[in-house]
CSV table of C-alpha atoms in Angstrom, one decimal:
chain,number,residue,atom,x,y,z
A,1,UNK,CA,81.3,89.0,102.8
A,2,UNK,CA,81.6,92.7,103.6
A,3,UNK,CA,77.8,93.2,103.3
A,4,UNK,CA,77.0,90.1,105.4
A,5,UNK,CA,79.4,91.2,108.2
A,6,UNK,CA,78.0,94.7,108.4
A,7,UNK,CA,74.3,93.7,108.2
A,8,UNK,CA,74.7,90.9,110.8
A,9,UNK,CA,76.6,93.1,113.3
A,10,UNK,CA,74.0,95.9,112.7
A,11,UNK,CA,71.1,93.6,113.6
A,12,UNK,CA,72.9,92.3,116.7
A,13,UNK,CA,73.8,95.8,117.8
A,14,UNK,CA,70.2,97.0,117.3
A,15,UNK,CA,68.9,94.2,119.5
A,16,UNK,CA,71.4,94.9,122.3
A,17,UNK,CA,70.2,96.7,125.5
A,18,UNK,CA,73.4,98.8,125.3
A,19,UNK,CA,73.3,101.7,122.8
A,20,UNK,CA,75.9,104.4,122.2
A,21,UNK,CA,75.1,107.5,124.1
A,22,UNK,CA,75.6,109.9,121.2
A,23,UNK,CA,73.6,107.7,118.9
A,24,UNK,CA,70.6,107.9,121.2
A,25,UNK,CA,70.9,111.3,122.7
A,26,UNK,CA,72.4,113.4,119.9
A,27,UNK,CA,71.7,111.7,116.5
A,28,UNK,CA,68.1,110.5,117.2
A,29,UNK,CA,66.9,113.9,118.6
A,30,UNK,CA,68.3,115.5,115.5
A,31,UNK,CA,66.2,113.3,113.3
A,32,UNK,CA,63.2,113.8,115.5
A,33,UNK,CA,63.7,117.5,115.2
A,34,UNK,CA,63.4,117.3,111.4
A,35,UNK,CA,60.0,115.5,111.8
A,36,UNK,CA,58.8,118.4,113.9
A,37,UNK,CA,60.2,120.8,111.3
A,38,UNK,CA,62.7,122.1,113.8
A,39,UNK,CA,66.3,122.9,113.5
A,40,UNK,CA,68.3,119.7,114.2
A,41,UNK,CA,71.1,121.6,116.0
A,42,UNK,CA,68.8,123.4,118.4
A,43,UNK,CA,66.4,120.5,118.6
A,44,UNK,CA,69.2,118.2,119.8
A,45,UNK,CA,70.4,120.9,122.2
A,46,UNK,CA,73.7,121.0,120.4
A,47,UNK,CA,74.2,117.3,120.4
A,48,UNK,CA,74.2,117.4,116.6
A,49,UNK,CA,76.5,120.3,115.6
A,50,UNK,CA,76.9,119.8,111.9
A,51,UNK,CA,74.8,120.7,108.8
A,52,UNK,CA,71.4,119.2,108.6
A,53,UNK,CA,72.1,116.8,105.7
A,54,UNK,CA,72.3,113.6,107.7
A,55,UNK,CA,69.4,114.5,110.0
A,56,UNK,CA,67.2,114.9,106.9
A,57,UNK,CA,67.9,111.2,106.1
A,58,UNK,CA,67.3,110.3,109.8
A,59,UNK,CA,64.0,112.1,109.7
A,60,UNK,CA,63.0,110.3,106.5
A,61,UNK,CA,63.8,106.9,108.0
A,62,UNK,CA,61.9,107.7,111.2
A,63,UNK,CA,58.9,108.9,109.1
A,64,UNK,CA,58.9,105.6,107.3
A,65,UNK,CA,58.5,103.9,110.7
A,66,UNK,CA,61.9,102.1,110.7
A,67,UNK,CA,63.0,101.6,114.3
A,68,UNK,CA,65.7,104.0,115.2
A,69,UNK,CA,68.1,101.3,116.3
A,70,UNK,CA,68.1,100.0,112.8
A,71,UNK,CA,67.4,103.1,110.8
A,72,UNK,CA,70.1,105.2,112.4
A,73,UNK,CA,72.7,102.6,111.6
A,74,UNK,CA,71.3,101.9,108.1
A,75,UNK,CA,72.7,105.3,107.0
A,76,UNK,CA,76.2,104.4,107.9
A,77,UNK,CA,76.1,100.7,107.0
A,78,UNK,CA,74.9,101.5,103.4
A,79,UNK,CA,77.6,104.2,103.1
A,80,UNK,CA,80.3,101.8,104.3
A,81,UNK,CA,79.2,99.1,101.9
A,82,UNK,CA,79.3,101.6,99.0
A,83,UNK,CA,82.8,102.6,100.2
A,84,UNK,CA,84.2,99.1,99.6
A,85,UNK,CA,84.4,99.2,95.8
A,86,UNK,CA,85.5,102.9,96.0
A,87,UNK,CA,88.6,101.8,98.0
A,88,UNK,CA,89.4,99.4,95.2
A,89,UNK,CA,89.1,102.2,92.6
A,90,UNK,CA,91.2,104.4,94.8
A,91,UNK,CA,93.9,101.7,94.8
A,92,UNK,CA,93.6,101.0,91.1
A,93,UNK,CA,95.9,98.7,89.2
A,94,UNK,CA,96.1,94.9,89.7
A,95,UNK,CA,95.6,95.1,93.5
A,96,UNK,CA,92.3,96.9,93.3
A,97,UNK,CA,90.1,93.9,94.1
A,98,UNK,CA,92.4,92.9,97.0
A,99,UNK,CA,92.3,96.3,98.5
A,100,UNK,CA,88.5,96.4,98.3
A,101,UNK,CA,88.3,93.0,100.0
A,102,UNK,CA,90.7,94.1,102.7
A,103,UNK,CA,88.6,97.2,103.5
A,104,UNK,CA,85.4,95.0,103.4
A,105,UNK,CA,87.0,92.9,106.2
A,106,UNK,CA,88.3,95.9,108.2
A,107,UNK,CA,87.2,95.5,111.8
A,108,UNK,CA,87.2,99.2,112.7
A,109,UNK,CA,85.0,100.0,109.7
A,110,UNK,CA,82.4,97.4,110.8
A,111,UNK,CA,82.5,98.6,114.4
A,112,UNK,CA,82.0,102.3,113.5
A,113,UNK,CA,79.3,101.7,110.9
A,114,UNK,CA,77.4,98.8,112.4
A,115,UNK,CA,77.7,99.3,116.2
A,116,UNK,CA,78.4,103.0,116.8
A,117,UNK,CA,76.4,104.4,113.9
A,118,UNK,CA,78.8,107.2,113.5
A,119,UNK,CA,78.6,109.1,110.2
A,120,UNK,CA,82.3,108.8,109.3
A,121,UNK,CA,81.5,106.3,106.6
A,122,UNK,CA,79.2,108.8,104.9
A,123,UNK,CA,81.9,111.5,104.9
A,124,UNK,CA,84.4,109.0,103.6
A,125,UNK,CA,82.1,107.7,100.9
A,126,UNK,CA,81.8,111.2,99.4
A,127,UNK,CA,85.4,112.1,100.1
A,128,UNK,CA,86.9,109.0,98.5
A,129,UNK,CA,84.5,109.3,95.6
A,130,UNK,CA,85.8,112.9,95.1
A,131,UNK,CA,89.4,111.5,94.9
A,132,UNK,CA,88.4,108.8,92.3
A,133,UNK,CA,86.5,111.3,90.1
A,134,UNK,CA,89.3,114.0,90.4
A,135,UNK,CA,92.0,111.5,89.4
A,136,UNK,CA,90.0,110.2,86.4
A,137,UNK,CA,91.2,107.4,84.1
A,138,UNK,CA,94.8,106.3,83.6
A,139,UNK,CA,97.7,105.3,85.9
A,140,UNK,CA,96.6,105.4,89.6
A,141,UNK,CA,100.1,106.8,90.5
A,142,UNK,CA,100.0,110.6,90.2
A,143,UNK,CA,102.6,113.3,91.0
A,144,UNK,CA,102.1,115.9,93.7
A,145,UNK,CA,103.1,119.5,93.1
A,146,UNK,CA,104.2,120.0,89.5
A,147,UNK,CA,106.4,122.9,90.3
A,148,UNK,CA,108.7,122.8,93.3
A,149,UNK,CA,108.6,126.4,94.4
A,150,UNK,CA,111.0,125.8,97.2
A,151,UNK,CA,113.6,124.4,94.9
A,152,UNK,CA,113.2,127.3,92.5
A,153,UNK,CA,113.7,129.7,95.4
A,154,UNK,CA,116.8,127.9,96.6
A,155,UNK,CA,118.3,128.1,93.1
A,156,UNK,CA,117.5,131.8,92.7
A,157,UNK,CA,119.0,132.6,96.1
A,158,UNK,CA,122.1,130.5,95.4
A,159,UNK,CA,122.6,132.4,92.1
A,160,UNK,CA,121.7,135.9,93.1
A,161,UNK,CA,121.8,136.0,96.9
A,162,UNK,CA,118.8,136.7,99.1
A,163,UNK,CA,118.5,140.4,98.3
A,164,UNK,CA,119.1,139.9,94.6
A,165,UNK,CA,116.5,137.2,94.4
A,166,UNK,CA,113.9,139.4,96.1
A,167,UNK,CA,114.7,142.4,93.8
A,168,UNK,CA,114.5,140.1,90.7
A,169,UNK,CA,111.0,139.1,91.8
A,170,UNK,CA,109.6,142.6,92.0
A,171,UNK,CA,111.6,144.2,89.2
A,172,UNK,CA,110.0,145.0,85.9
A,173,UNK,CA,109.6,141.7,84.0
A,174,UNK,CA,110.0,139.8,87.3
A,175,UNK,CA,107.7,137.1,88.4
A,176,UNK,CA,105.5,139.2,90.7
A,177,UNK,CA,104.8,141.9,88.1
A,178,UNK,CA,104.4,139.4,85.4
A,179,UNK,CA,101.8,137.5,87.4
A,180,UNK,CA,99.8,140.6,88.3
A,181,UNK,CA,99.9,142.2,84.9
A,182,UNK,CA,97.0,142.0,82.4
A,183,UNK,CA,97.6,138.7,80.5
A,184,UNK,CA,100.0,137.5,83.2
A,185,UNK,CA,100.3,134.2,85.1
A,186,UNK,CA,96.9,134.3,86.9
A,187,UNK,CA,94.9,135.2,83.8
A,188,UNK,CA,96.8,132.7,81.7
A,189,UNK,CA,96.3,129.9,84.2
A,190,UNK,CA,92.5,130.6,84.3
A,191,UNK,CA,92.0,130.9,80.6
A,192,UNK,CA,90.1,128.0,79.0
A,193,UNK,CA,92.2,125.8,76.9
A,194,UNK,CA,91.4,123.4,74.1
A,195,UNK,CA,90.7,119.9,75.3
A,196,UNK,CA,90.3,120.7,79.0
A,197,UNK,CA,86.5,120.1,79.1
A,198,UNK,CA,86.9,116.6,80.6
A,199,UNK,CA,89.1,117.8,83.4
A,200,UNK,CA,86.7,120.7,84.1
A,201,UNK,CA,83.8,118.3,84.4
A,202,UNK,CA,85.8,116.1,86.8
A,203,UNK,CA,86.6,119.2,88.8
A,204,UNK,CA,83.0,120.2,89.2
A,205,UNK,CA,81.8,116.7,90.1
A,206,UNK,CA,84.8,116.1,92.5
A,207,UNK,CA,84.2,119.4,94.2
A,208,UNK,CA,80.5,118.7,94.7
A,209,UNK,CA,81.3,115.3,96.1
A,210,UNK,CA,83.8,116.8,98.5
A,211,UNK,CA,81.2,119.4,99.5
A,212,UNK,CA,78.8,116.6,100.4
A,213,UNK,CA,81.5,115.1,102.5
A,214,UNK,CA,81.7,118.3,104.4
A,215,UNK,CA,78.0,118.3,104.8
A,216,UNK,CA,78.3,115.1,106.9
A,217,UNK,CA,81.2,116.2,109.1
A,218,UNK,CA,83.7,119.1,109.1
A,219,UNK,CA,86.9,117.0,109.2
A,220,UNK,CA,87.0,116.2,105.4
A,221,UNK,CA,88.6,119.7,105.1
A,222,UNK,CA,91.9,117.7,105.4
A,223,UNK,CA,91.0,115.8,102.2
A,224,UNK,CA,90.7,118.9,100.0
A,225,UNK,CA,94.5,119.4,99.3
A,226,UNK,CA,94.8,115.9,98.0
A,227,UNK,CA,91.7,116.2,95.8
A,228,UNK,CA,92.9,119.4,94.3
A,229,UNK,CA,96.4,118.0,93.5
A,230,UNK,CA,94.8,115.1,91.6
A,231,UNK,CA,93.4,117.6,89.1
A,232,UNK,CA,95.7,118.5,86.2
A,233,UNK,CA,95.4,122.3,85.9
A,234,UNK,CA,95.2,125.4,88.0
A,235,UNK,CA,91.9,126.3,86.5
A,236,UNK,CA,90.4,122.9,87.3
A,237,UNK,CA,91.6,123.2,90.9
A,238,UNK,CA,90.0,126.6,91.3
A,239,UNK,CA,86.8,125.2,89.9
A,240,UNK,CA,86.8,122.2,92.2
A,241,UNK,CA,87.6,124.5,95.2
A,242,UNK,CA,84.6,126.7,94.4
A,243,UNK,CA,82.3,123.7,93.7
A,244,UNK,CA,83.3,122.3,97.1
A,245,UNK,CA,81.5,125.2,98.8
A,246,UNK,CA,78.2,124.8,97.0
A,247,UNK,CA,76.6,121.9,99.0
A,248,UNK,CA,77.5,123.3,102.4
A,249,UNK,CA,76.3,126.7,101.5
A,250,UNK,CA,73.1,125.3,100.0
A,251,UNK,CA,72.2,123.3,103.1
A,252,UNK,CA,73.1,126.2,105.4
A,253,UNK,CA,71.0,128.9,103.6
A,254,UNK,CA,68.0,126.5,103.1
A,255,UNK,CA,67.7,125.8,106.8
A,256,UNK,CA,64.7,128.1,107.1
A,257,UNK,CA,63.0,126.3,104.3
A,258,UNK,CA,63.6,122.6,105.0
A,259,UNK,CA,64.4,122.6,108.8
A,260,UNK,CA,62.2,125.5,110.0
A,261,UNK,CA,65.1,127.5,111.4
A,262,UNK,CA,64.1,131.1,111.9
A,263,UNK,CA,66.4,133.8,110.7
A,264,UNK,CA,66.8,134.9,114.3
A,265,UNK,CA,68.1,131.5,115.2
A,266,UNK,CA,70.6,131.2,112.4
A,267,UNK,CA,73.5,133.0,114.2
A,268,UNK,CA,73.1,130.7,117.2
A,269,UNK,CA,73.1,127.6,115.0
A,270,UNK,CA,76.2,128.8,113.2
A,271,UNK,CA,77.9,129.5,116.5
A,272,UNK,CA,77.1,126.0,117.8
A,273,UNK,CA,78.4,124.4,114.6
A,274,UNK,CA,81.7,126.2,114.9
A,275,UNK,CA,82.1,125.6,118.6
A,276,UNK,CA,84.5,122.9,119.7
A,277,UNK,CA,84.3,121.9,123.4
A,278,UNK,CA,87.8,121.4,124.9
A,279,UNK,CA,87.1,117.8,126.0
A,280,UNK,CA,90.4,115.9,126.3
A,281,UNK,CA,91.6,112.7,128.0
A,282,UNK,CA,90.3,110.0,125.7
A,283,UNK,CA,93.4,109.5,123.6
A,284,UNK,CA,97.2,109.8,123.3
A,285,UNK,CA,99.2,112.3,125.3
A,286,UNK,CA,96.1,114.1,126.7
A,287,UNK,CA,95.0,110.8,128.3
A,288,UNK,CA,98.3,110.6,130.0
A,289,UNK,CA,98.2,114.2,131.2
A,290,UNK,CA,94.7,114.0,132.8
A,291,UNK,CA,94.7,110.3,133.9
A,292,UNK,CA,92.5,108.9,131.1
A,293,UNK,CA,89.2,110.7,132.2
A,294,UNK,CA,87.1,113.0,130.0
A,295,UNK,CA,88.1,116.5,131.1
A,296,UNK,CA,87.3,120.0,130.0
A,297,UNK,CA,90.8,121.5,129.8
A,298,UNK,CA,91.2,124.5,127.6
A,299,UNK,CA,95.0,124.7,128.0
A,300,UNK,CA,95.6,121.2,126.7
A,301,UNK,CA,93.0,121.7,123.9
A,302,UNK,CA,94.6,125.0,122.8
A,303,UNK,CA,98.1,123.5,122.8
A,304,UNK,CA,96.9,120.5,120.9
A,305,UNK,CA,95.0,122.6,118.3
A,306,UNK,CA,98.2,124.6,117.6
A,307,UNK,CA,100.3,121.5,117.5
A,308,UNK,CA,97.9,120.1,114.9
A,309,UNK,CA,98.2,123.1,112.6
A,310,UNK,CA,102.0,123.3,112.8
A,311,UNK,CA,102.3,119.6,112.2
A,312,UNK,CA,100.0,119.7,109.2
A,313,UNK,CA,102.0,122.4,107.6
A,314,UNK,CA,105.2,120.4,108.2
A,315,UNK,CA,103.7,117.3,106.8
A,316,UNK,CA,102.2,119.1,103.8
A,317,UNK,CA,105.7,120.5,103.0
A,318,UNK,CA,107.5,117.1,103.4
A,319,UNK,CA,104.9,115.2,101.3
A,320,UNK,CA,104.3,118.1,98.8
A,321,UNK,CA,105.8,116.0,95.9
A,322,UNK,CA,104.1,112.7,96.9
A,323,UNK,CA,101.1,111.1,95.3
A,324,UNK,CA,98.1,113.0,96.6
A,325,UNK,CA,96.7,109.8,98.2
A,326,UNK,CA,100.0,109.4,100.1
A,327,UNK,CA,99.9,113.1,101.1
A,328,UNK,CA,96.4,112.6,102.5
A,329,UNK,CA,97.4,109.5,104.4
A,330,UNK,CA,100.3,111.3,106.0
A,331,UNK,CA,98.1,114.3,106.9
A,332,UNK,CA,95.4,112.1,108.6
A,333,UNK,CA,97.9,109.9,110.4
A,334,UNK,CA,99.7,113.1,111.7
A,335,UNK,CA,96.4,114.4,112.9
A,336,UNK,CA,95.8,111.2,114.9
A,337,UNK,CA,99.2,111.5,116.6
A,338,UNK,CA,98.9,115.2,117.5
A,339,UNK,CA,95.2,115.6,118.4
A,340,UNK,CA,94.4,116.1,122.1
A,341,UNK,CA,90.8,114.9,121.6
A,342,UNK,CA,89.6,111.8,119.7
A,343,UNK,CA,86.7,109.4,119.5
A,344,UNK,CA,87.3,105.9,118.3
A,345,UNK,CA,85.5,106.7,115.1
A,346,UNK,CA,88.2,109.3,114.1
A,347,UNK,CA,90.6,106.4,113.5
A,348,UNK,CA,88.5,105.4,110.5
A,349,UNK,CA,89.5,108.7,108.6
A,350,UNK,CA,92.7,107.3,107.2
A,351,UNK,CA,91.6,103.7,106.7
A,352,UNK,CA,90.5,103.9,103.0
A,353,UNK,CA,93.6,105.7,102.0
A,354,UNK,CA,96.0,103.5,104.0
A,355,UNK,CA,94.3,100.3,102.8
A,356,UNK,CA,94.4,101.5,99.2
A,357,UNK,CA,98.1,102.3,99.3
A,358,UNK,CA,99.5,100.4,102.3
A,359,UNK,CA,102.9,101.1,103.8
A,360,UNK,CA,105.3,98.8,105.6
A,361,UNK,CA,103.7,99.4,109.0
A,362,UNK,CA,100.1,99.8,107.7
A,363,UNK,CA,98.8,96.5,109.0
A,364,UNK,CA,100.3,96.9,112.5
A,365,UNK,CA,98.6,100.3,112.6
A,366,UNK,CA,95.3,98.9,111.3
A,367,UNK,CA,95.3,95.9,113.6
A,368,UNK,CA,96.4,98.0,116.6
A,369,UNK,CA,93.7,100.7,116.3
A,370,UNK,CA,91.1,98.1,115.6
A,371,UNK,CA,92.0,96.1,118.7
A,372,UNK,CA,92.0,99.3,120.8
A,373,UNK,CA,88.6,100.5,119.4
A,374,UNK,CA,87.2,97.0,119.6
A,375,UNK,CA,88.1,96.9,123.3
A,376,UNK,CA,86.1,100.1,123.9
A,377,UNK,CA,83.1,99.1,121.8
A,378,UNK,CA,82.8,95.4,122.7
A,379,UNK,CA,84.4,94.8,126.1
A,380,UNK,CA,84.1,98.0,128.2
A,381,UNK,CA,80.4,98.3,127.4
A,382,UNK,CA,79.6,95.0,129.2
A,383,UNK,CA,80.2,96.6,132.6
A,384,UNK,CA,78.2,98.9,134.9
A,385,UNK,CA,78.9,102.6,135.0
A,386,UNK,CA,81.4,102.7,137.8
A,387,UNK,CA,83.4,99.8,136.5
A,388,UNK,CA,83.3,101.3,133.0
A,389,UNK,CA,84.8,104.6,134.3
A,390,UNK,CA,87.6,102.8,136.1
A,391,UNK,CA,88.5,100.6,133.1
A,392,UNK,CA,88.0,103.5,130.6
A,393,UNK,CA,90.9,105.4,132.2
A,394,UNK,CA,93.3,102.5,131.6
A,395,UNK,CA,92.0,102.0,128.1
A,396,UNK,CA,92.4,105.6,127.2
A,397,UNK,CA,96.0,105.8,128.5
A,398,UNK,CA,96.9,102.6,126.7
A,399,UNK,CA,96.3,104.4,123.4
A,400,UNK,CA,99.6,106.2,123.8
A,401,UNK,CA,101.2,102.9,122.6
A,402,UNK,CA,99.6,103.4,119.2
A,403,UNK,CA,101.2,106.8,118.5
A,404,UNK,CA,104.6,105.6,117.4
A,405,UNK,CA,103.0,102.9,115.3
A,406,UNK,CA,100.9,105.5,113.5
A,407,UNK,CA,104.0,107.5,112.9
A,408,UNK,CA,105.8,104.5,111.4
A,409,UNK,CA,102.7,103.8,109.2
A,410,UNK,CA,103.1,107.1,107.4
A,411,UNK,CA,104.4,106.8,103.8
A,412,UNK,CA,107.9,107.8,104.6
A,413,UNK,CA,109.4,106.0,101.6
A,414,UNK,CA,107.0,107.7,99.2
A,415,UNK,CA,107.5,111.4,99.8
A,416,UNK,CA,108.3,111.9,96.1
A,417,UNK,CA,106.0,110.3,93.6
A,418,UNK,CA,107.5,108.2,90.8
A,419,UNK,CA,104.7,109.1,88.4
A,420,UNK,CA,105.7,110.9,85.2
A,421,UNK,CA,105.2,114.6,85.4
A,422,UNK,CA,103.0,116.3,82.8
A,423,UNK,CA,104.1,119.7,81.4
A,424,UNK,CA,103.6,122.4,84.1
A,425,UNK,CA,100.4,124.4,83.8
A,426,UNK,CA,102.3,127.7,83.5
A,427,UNK,CA,103.2,130.1,80.8
A,428,UNK,CA,106.8,130.2,79.6
A,429,UNK,CA,107.3,126.7,81.1
A,430,UNK,CA,110.4,126.2,78.9
A,431,UNK,CA,112.2,128.6,81.2
A,432,UNK,CA,111.6,126.4,84.2
A,433,UNK,CA,114.5,124.2,85.1
A,434,UNK,CA,113.6,120.5,84.6
A,435,UNK,CA,115.3,119.6,87.8
A,436,UNK,CA,112.6,121.4,89.8
A,437,UNK,CA,109.5,120.3,87.9
A,438,UNK,CA,107.6,117.8,90.0
């Protein structure tokens, strides 16, 4: 059913006289640039501002003679179809098939993949696959942080006072000197151990998959903490973190070989990739502030960016002991609430995670954002330009109604995982109080 829906909508969208602006004026020029052996970022005049991985596929499909209206969407439709069973694996347990079916029927996923042709499904395919590989076999419920550093600090301060706790850390035999000494904590944590070859293989594969997610878009950086927490040891997490950098670095340094980017052009390409234009007014509080029209407003954009970072730190702290999938859901939903700039496709980021482990308000959130995005994709696009602009401002401002629903959809009741906690990956773990091991 999921395949049929996506393919049917893709065919209907390809035959429509209306085509998404970025799909035609940013994504297609990037693929055409590859055919000319030209850098896709410069060839699309900055319309494509990511690594060239997806444009390579676009170029191949164009070279095969597949019409762009089909070929450009084929990339995202295939990725979204492949994502369906992965959502089931991410859910695990007896509800795995149900969760896969629910994602297969998700309206927003179909709209983004089959109509818009945005590459979020590609990033999510690799990102969710990284989670599944990192978690490995066994009970799908996993703990978050194994050692609650904050609880340890509170215990030490309560026992010794703040000054005494600090002195005990740096004193001979204290935690700081022990960790930095030869054979200390860092070296012990990185030392190979008998029987950890399976987790190390998972770490390498998971890291490479997450790296491929980052090759599609930059936002999967928010998925990395959850992936790392799913791995069992500090050494495997370091390995996965390093492996994550391999695909992006590879596609960046090989731009002169595969895309024809000259060495003189590389600094400009990197600058464009890192540049974020302060466009606001499409979503949430920024739409209210500017009247629902696209606006270049550096003040609101700067405030929103800082708000995102602060909120992410708070959420990461509150959900530090949660199942890593719940932590990821909380982070992504918090991003949606605090971001000053958002395209409808952003709302797909949290879908696989929220569908796999739904909360009490998951379905109001999923239905709400799907209706809002569907109005933009299917209804507003039927009007002429002037009418579209007038209706767009109302549509954008209406999104503020969704913010409290997204907050309620966060996994508030699962901030501490109920999964059994394995022995901590630390030396002298017997000295750690059981009450703070998580």
